[in-house]
Amino acid sequence: MTNQALQVLEGQLNDYAPQFLQVLPKGMEPDRIIRTVLIACEQNPKLLQANRTSVMRSALSAATLGLEVDGVTGQGYLVPFKGRCQFIPGYKGYVTLAARGGRTLEGFVVREDDGFDFDEPNGLIKHSRQLGNEDKRRVIAAYAVARSKSFPTMIKVLSLDQLLAVRNESAGYKAKGAASTWGTNF
């Protein structure tokens, strides 16, 4: 059934090729997004049971951003959720989008005993990491830095409470708890 369902989906995705072509960034072909959607469905057959319209909309959302959804690149993911398919950009997808906009984007974790000071409005961070025993020192904050030659540096700092609030709203954490990425790779 899975091979037959994949063939049907491939035909439907090929029918969408003109729409993909309209939204894809220059240099990315519809065949590429179609292949990544099919790979995602091979890796997670529950996607083949999801509402087909939601699969197509998710594929179009990924195409609009020019992000691959095969789960290998980490740019984006197709996730089955309550009978529907959801497109979820991965952090590497955000990094890709930032790079296309002329920025570099990096994220860091702050742990107990690290030296850490920041001035968010002015884009200043001073972080002195302590090496070793990372698994024993609890996370106290995380931050992202966006840099560009033509724009001021931007930073965003989240406290542990803010990180936990994001985690608690995550569909993955709600569905899988400690088995989600939040539990296995906080």
PDB file of C-alpha atoms in Angstrom:
ATOM      1  CA  MET A   1       0.000   0.000   0.000  1.00  0.00           C
ATOM      2  CA  THR A   2       2.784   2.421   0.836  1.00  0.00           C
ATOM      3  CA  ASN A   3       4.401   2.217  -2.621  1.00  0.00           C
ATOM      4  CA  GLN A   4       1.032   2.692  -4.300  1.00  0.00           C
ATOM      5  CA  ALA A   5       0.199   5.618  -2.000  1.00  0.00           C
ATOM      6  CA  LEU A   6       3.606   7.167  -2.767  1.00  0.00           C
ATOM      7  CA  GLN A   7       2.972   6.841  -6.502  1.00  0.00           C
ATOM      8  CA  VAL A   8      -0.416   8.532  -6.153  1.00  0.00           C
ATOM      9  CA  LEU A   9       1.145  11.321  -4.070  1.00  0.00           C
ATOM     10  CA  GLU A  10       3.958  11.744  -6.603  1.00  0.00           C
ATOM     11  CA  GLY A  11       1.374  12.226  -9.368  1.00  0.00           C
ATOM     12  CA  GLN A  12      -0.492  14.806  -7.284  1.00  0.00           C
ATOM     13  CA  LEU A  13       2.743  16.631  -6.470  1.00  0.00           C
ATOM     14  CA  ASN A  14       3.689  16.651 -10.162  1.00  0.00           C
ATOM     15  CA  ASP A  15       0.300  18.242 -10.889  1.00  0.00           C
ATOM     16  CA  TYR A  16       1.328  20.989  -8.416  1.00  0.00           C
ATOM     17  CA  ALA A  17       4.685  21.567 -10.188  1.00  0.00           C
ATOM     18  CA  PRO A  18       3.492  24.791 -11.909  1.00  0.00           C
ATOM     19  CA  GLN A  19       2.427  26.194  -8.531  1.00  0.00           C
ATOM     20  CA  PHE A  20       5.754  25.194  -6.974  1.00  0.00           C
ATOM     21  CA  LEU A  21       7.578  26.888  -9.845  1.00  0.00           C
ATOM     22  CA  GLN A  22       5.715  30.146  -9.162  1.00  0.00           C
ATOM     23  CA  VAL A  23       6.820  30.300  -5.513  1.00  0.00           C
ATOM     24  CA  LEU A  24      10.243  28.609  -5.428  1.00  0.00           C
ATOM     25  CA  PRO A  25      13.325  30.824  -5.165  1.00  0.00           C
ATOM     26  CA  LYS A  26      15.430  31.127  -8.298  1.00  0.00           C
ATOM     27  CA  GLY A  27      17.668  28.138  -8.840  1.00  0.00           C
ATOM     28  CA  MET A  28      15.407  25.649  -7.064  1.00  0.00           C
ATOM     29  CA  GLU A  29      13.364  23.370  -9.297  1.00  0.00           C
ATOM     30  CA  PRO A  30       9.948  21.810  -8.516  1.00  0.00           C
ATOM     31  CA  ASP A  31      11.474  18.322  -8.841  1.00  0.00           C
ATOM     32  CA  ARG A  32      13.610  19.007  -5.777  1.00  0.00           C
ATOM     33  CA  ILE A  33      10.705  19.937  -3.498  1.00  0.00           C
ATOM     34  CA  ILE A  34       8.692  16.997  -4.850  1.00  0.00           C
ATOM     35  CA  ARG A  35      11.571  14.605  -4.065  1.00  0.00           C
ATOM     36  CA  THR A  36      11.974  15.957  -0.536  1.00  0.00           C
ATOM     37  CA  VAL A  37       8.239  15.584   0.167  1.00  0.00           C
ATOM     38  CA  LEU A  38       8.322  12.003  -1.100  1.00  0.00           C
ATOM     39  CA  ILE A  39      11.383  11.233   1.050  1.00  0.00           C
ATOM     40  CA  ALA A  40       9.607  12.682   4.089  1.00  0.00           C
ATOM     41  CA  CYS A  41       6.600  10.449   3.384  1.00  0.00           C
ATOM     42  CA  GLU A  42       8.793   7.380   2.942  1.00  0.00           C
ATOM     43  CA  GLN A  43      10.441   8.101   6.283  1.00  0.00           C
ATOM     44  CA  ASN A  44       7.110   8.747   8.015  1.00  0.00           C
ATOM     45  CA  PRO A  45       4.246   6.786   6.378  1.00  0.00           C
ATOM     46  CA  LYS A  46       1.714   8.503   8.669  1.00  0.00           C
ATOM     47  CA  LEU A  47       2.059  11.478   6.321  1.00  0.00           C
ATOM     48  CA  LEU A  48       0.406   9.373   3.619  1.00  0.00           C
ATOM     49  CA  GLN A  49      -2.658   9.081   5.868  1.00  0.00           C
ATOM     50  CA  ALA A  50      -2.836  12.825   6.478  1.00  0.00           C
ATOM     51  CA  ASN A  51      -5.387  15.036   4.742  1.00  0.00           C
ATOM     52  CA  ARG A  52      -3.960  15.398   1.219  1.00  0.00           C
ATOM     53  CA  THR A  53      -4.829  19.096   0.973  1.00  0.00           C
ATOM     54  CA  SER A  54      -2.780  19.730   4.121  1.00  0.00           C
ATOM     55  CA  VAL A  55       0.166  17.852   2.576  1.00  0.00           C
ATOM     56  CA  MET A  56      -0.009  20.013  -0.545  1.00  0.00           C
ATOM     57  CA  ARG A  57      -0.326  23.231   1.459  1.00  0.00           C
ATOM     58  CA  SER A  58       2.630  22.230   3.620  1.00  0.00           C
ATOM     59  CA  ALA A  59       4.668  21.447   0.496  1.00  0.00           C
ATOM     60  CA  LEU A  60       3.739  24.851  -0.953  1.00  0.00           C
ATOM     61  CA  SER A  61       4.742  26.573   2.296  1.00  0.00           C
ATOM     62  CA  ALA A  62       8.125  24.850   2.200  1.00  0.00           C
ATOM     63  CA  ALA A  63       8.501  25.713  -1.488  1.00  0.00           C
ATOM     64  CA  THR A  64       7.649  29.356  -0.839  1.00  0.00           C
ATOM     65  CA  LEU A  65      10.531  29.511   1.644  1.00  0.00           C
ATOM     66  CA  GLY A  66      12.742  27.359  -0.573  1.00  0.00           C
ATOM     67  CA  LEU A  67      13.336  24.869   2.243  1.00  0.00           C
ATOM     68  CA  GLU A  68      13.774  21.140   1.849  1.00  0.00           C
ATOM     69  CA  VAL A  69      11.594  18.877   3.993  1.00  0.00           C
ATOM     70  CA  ASP A  70      13.409  15.544   3.680  1.00  0.00           C
ATOM     71  CA  GLY A  71      14.483  15.553   7.335  1.00  0.00           C
ATOM     72  CA  VAL A  72      18.130  15.162   6.310  1.00  0.00           C
ATOM     73  CA  THR A  73      19.114  18.798   5.844  1.00  0.00           C
ATOM     74  CA  GLY A  74      17.252  19.972   8.949  1.00  0.00           C
ATOM     75  CA  GLN A  75      15.752  22.859   6.969  1.00  0.00           C
ATOM     76  CA  GLY A  76      12.160  21.803   7.508  1.00  0.00           C
ATOM     77  CA  TYR A  77       9.901  18.946   8.449  1.00  0.00           C
ATOM     78  CA  LEU A  78       6.505  17.602   7.456  1.00  0.00           C
ATOM     79  CA  VAL A  79       4.815  16.402  10.621  1.00  0.00           C
ATOM     80  CA  PRO A  80       1.553  14.453  10.840  1.00  0.00           C
ATOM     81  CA  PHE A  81      -0.631  15.891  13.587  1.00  0.00           C
ATOM     82  CA  LYS A  82      -4.259  14.959  14.207  1.00  0.00           C
ATOM     83  CA  GLY A  83      -4.829  13.722  10.660  1.00  0.00           C
ATOM     84  CA  ARG A  84      -3.227  16.747   9.033  1.00  0.00           C
ATOM     85  CA  CYS A  85       0.241  17.553   7.763  1.00  0.00           C
ATOM     86  CA  GLN A  86       2.085  20.520   9.237  1.00  0.00           C
ATOM     87  CA  PHE A  87       5.189  22.153   7.813  1.00  0.00           C
ATOM     88  CA  ILE A  88       7.614  23.093  10.572  1.00  0.00           C
ATOM     89  CA  PRO A  89      10.802  24.972   9.681  1.00  0.00           C
ATOM     90  CA  GLY A  90      13.887  23.579  11.409  1.00  0.00           C
ATOM     91  CA  TYR A  91      16.525  25.775  12.973  1.00  0.00           C
ATOM     92  CA  LYS A  92      18.757  25.094   9.959  1.00  0.00           C
ATOM     93  CA  GLY A  93      15.938  26.427   7.797  1.00  0.00           C
ATOM     94  CA  TYR A  94      15.988  29.670   9.762  1.00  0.00           C
ATOM     95  CA  VAL A  95      19.772  29.802   9.328  1.00  0.00           C
ATOM     96  CA  THR A  96      19.299  29.281   5.573  1.00  0.00           C
ATOM     97  CA  LEU A  97      16.709  32.059   5.364  1.00  0.00           C
ATOM     98  CA  ALA A  98      18.940  34.421   7.338  1.00  0.00           C
ATOM     99  CA  ALA A  99      21.875  33.670   5.029  1.00  0.00           C
ATOM    100  CA  ARG A 100      19.730  34.454   1.986  1.00  0.00           C
ATOM    101  CA  GLY A 101      18.951  37.789   3.619  1.00  0.00           C
ATOM    102  CA  GLY A 102      22.648  38.582   4.077  1.00  0.00           C
ATOM    103  CA  ARG A 103      22.851  37.633   7.761  1.00  0.00           C
ATOM    104  CA  THR A 104      24.591  34.916   9.714  1.00  0.00           C
ATOM    105  CA  LEU A 105      22.564  33.404  12.511  1.00  0.00           C
ATOM    106  CA  GLU A 106      23.982  31.495  15.460  1.00  0.00           C
ATOM    107  CA  GLY A 107      22.449  30.128  18.631  1.00  0.00           C
ATOM    108  CA  PHE A 108      24.079  29.396  21.980  1.00  0.00           C
ATOM    109  CA  VAL A 109      23.179  27.902  25.352  1.00  0.00           C
ATOM    110  CA  VAL A 110      24.242  29.491  28.665  1.00  0.00           C
ATOM    111  CA  ARG A 111      24.861  27.128  31.598  1.00  0.00           C
ATOM    112  CA  GLU A 112      25.440  27.587  35.293  1.00  0.00           C
ATOM    113  CA  ASP A 113      28.954  28.910  36.025  1.00  0.00           C
ATOM    114  CA  ASP A 114      29.310  30.507  32.575  1.00  0.00           C
ATOM    115  CA  GLY A 115      30.144  34.192  32.574  1.00  0.00           C
ATOM    116  CA  PHE A 116      27.265  35.955  30.854  1.00  0.00           C
ATOM    117  CA  ASP A 117      26.277  39.586  30.374  1.00  0.00           C
ATOM    118  CA  PHE A 118      24.234  41.194  27.633  1.00  0.00           C
ATOM    119  CA  ASP A 119      22.761  44.452  26.391  1.00  0.00           C
ATOM    120  CA  GLU A 120      19.947  43.297  24.122  1.00  0.00           C
ATOM    121  CA  PRO A 121      18.878  46.698  22.724  1.00  0.00           C
ATOM    122  CA  ASN A 122      22.452  47.438  21.616  1.00  0.00           C
ATOM    123  CA  GLY A 123      23.228  43.915  20.398  1.00  0.00           C
ATOM    124  CA  LEU A 124      26.044  43.256  22.863  1.00  0.00           C
ATOM    125  CA  ILE A 125      26.831  39.869  24.409  1.00  0.00           C
ATOM    126  CA  LYS A 126      29.677  38.744  26.624  1.00  0.00           C
ATOM    127  CA  HIS A 127      29.637  34.994  27.142  1.00  0.00           C
ATOM    128  CA  SER A 128      32.546  33.103  28.701  1.00  0.00           C
ATOM    129  CA  ARG A 129      31.762  29.405  28.518  1.00  0.00           C
ATOM    130  CA  GLN A 130      33.071  27.030  31.125  1.00  0.00           C
ATOM    131  CA  LEU A 131      34.141  23.815  29.449  1.00  0.00           C
ATOM    132  CA  GLY A 132      33.390  20.395  30.872  1.00  0.00           C
ATOM    133  CA  ASN A 133      30.548  18.846  32.831  1.00  0.00           C
ATOM    134  CA  GLU A 134      27.986  20.332  30.448  1.00  0.00           C
ATOM    135  CA  ASP A 135      25.600  17.478  31.200  1.00  0.00           C
ATOM    136  CA  LYS A 136      25.737  18.317  34.932  1.00  0.00           C
ATOM    137  CA  ARG A 137      25.430  22.110  34.683  1.00  0.00           C
ATOM    138  CA  ARG A 138      21.851  23.198  34.097  1.00  0.00           C
ATOM    139  CA  VAL A 139      20.845  25.495  31.250  1.00  0.00           C
ATOM    140  CA  ILE A 140      19.962  28.989  32.507  1.00  0.00           C
ATOM    141  CA  ALA A 141      19.422  30.820  29.210  1.00  0.00           C
ATOM    142  CA  ALA A 142      19.872  30.663  25.453  1.00  0.00           C
ATOM    143  CA  TYR A 143      20.488  33.352  22.873  1.00  0.00           C
ATOM    144  CA  ALA A 144      20.688  33.938  19.156  1.00  0.00           C
ATOM    145  CA  VAL A 145      22.923  36.399  17.339  1.00  0.00           C
ATOM    146  CA  ALA A 146      22.242  37.716  13.833  1.00  0.00           C
ATOM    147  CA  ARG A 147      25.133  39.526  12.151  1.00  0.00           C
ATOM    148  CA  SER A 148      25.425  41.342   8.851  1.00  0.00           C
ATOM    149  CA  LYS A 149      27.890  43.642   7.151  1.00  0.00           C
ATOM    150  CA  SER A 150      25.095  46.049   6.272  1.00  0.00           C
ATOM    151  CA  PHE A 151      22.886  45.906   9.395  1.00  0.00           C
ATOM    152  CA  PRO A 152      23.539  46.250  13.122  1.00  0.00           C
ATOM    153  CA  THR A 153      24.030  43.039  15.107  1.00  0.00           C
ATOM    154  CA  MET A 154      20.799  41.755  16.608  1.00  0.00           C
ATOM    155  CA  ILE A 155      20.493  39.489  19.633  1.00  0.00           C
ATOM    156  CA  LYS A 156      17.652  37.758  21.411  1.00  0.00           C
ATOM    157  CA  VAL A 157      18.096  36.269  24.874  1.00  0.00           C
ATOM    158  CA  LEU A 158      15.620  33.866  26.478  1.00  0.00           C
ATOM    159  CA  SER A 159      15.686  32.912  30.149  1.00  0.00           C
ATOM    160  CA  LEU A 160      15.100  29.324  31.229  1.00  0.00           C
ATOM    161  CA  ASP A 161      11.493  30.225  32.106  1.00  0.00           C
ATOM    162  CA  GLN A 162      10.966  31.608  28.597  1.00  0.00           C
ATOM    163  CA  LEU A 163      12.577  28.514  27.032  1.00  0.00           C
ATOM    164  CA  LEU A 164      10.311  26.247  29.069  1.00  0.00           C
ATOM    165  CA  ALA A 165       7.257  28.252  27.985  1.00  0.00           C
ATOM    166  CA  VAL A 166       8.245  27.716  24.331  1.00  0.00           C
ATOM    167  CA  ARG A 167       8.866  24.024  25.006  1.00  0.00           C
ATOM    168  CA  ASN A 168       5.494  23.626  26.716  1.00  0.00           C
ATOM    169  CA  GLU A 169       3.695  25.073  23.660  1.00  0.00           C
ATOM    170  CA  SER A 170       5.614  22.857  21.239  1.00  0.00           C
ATOM    171  CA  ALA A 171       3.402  20.313  19.477  1.00  0.00           C
ATOM    172  CA  GLY A 172       6.291  17.834  19.549  1.00  0.00           C
ATOM    173  CA  TYR A 173       6.719  18.163  23.305  1.00  0.00           C
ATOM    174  CA  LYS A 174       2.967  17.930  23.881  1.00  0.00           C
ATOM    175  CA  ALA A 175       2.829  14.748  21.806  1.00  0.00           C
ATOM    176  CA  LYS A 176       6.039  13.016  22.870  1.00  0.00           C
ATOM    177  CA  GLY A 177       7.164  14.669  26.123  1.00  0.00           C
ATOM    178  CA  ALA A 178      10.576  13.397  27.201  1.00  0.00           C
ATOM    179  CA  ALA A 179      10.901  11.438  23.928  1.00  0.00           C
ATOM    180  CA  SER A 180      10.755  14.689  21.892  1.00  0.00           C
ATOM    181  CA  THR A 181      13.825  16.725  20.956  1.00  0.00           C
ATOM    182  CA  TRP A 182      13.106  18.885  23.984  1.00  0.00           C
ATOM    183  CA  GLY A 183      13.599  15.820  26.178  1.00  0.00           C
ATOM    184  CA  THR A 184      16.472  14.199  24.324  1.00  0.00           C
ATOM    185  CA  ASN A 185      18.483  17.278  23.290  1.00  0.00           C
ATOM    186  CA  PHE A 186      17.335  20.269  25.333  1.00  0.00           C
TER     187      PHE A 186
END
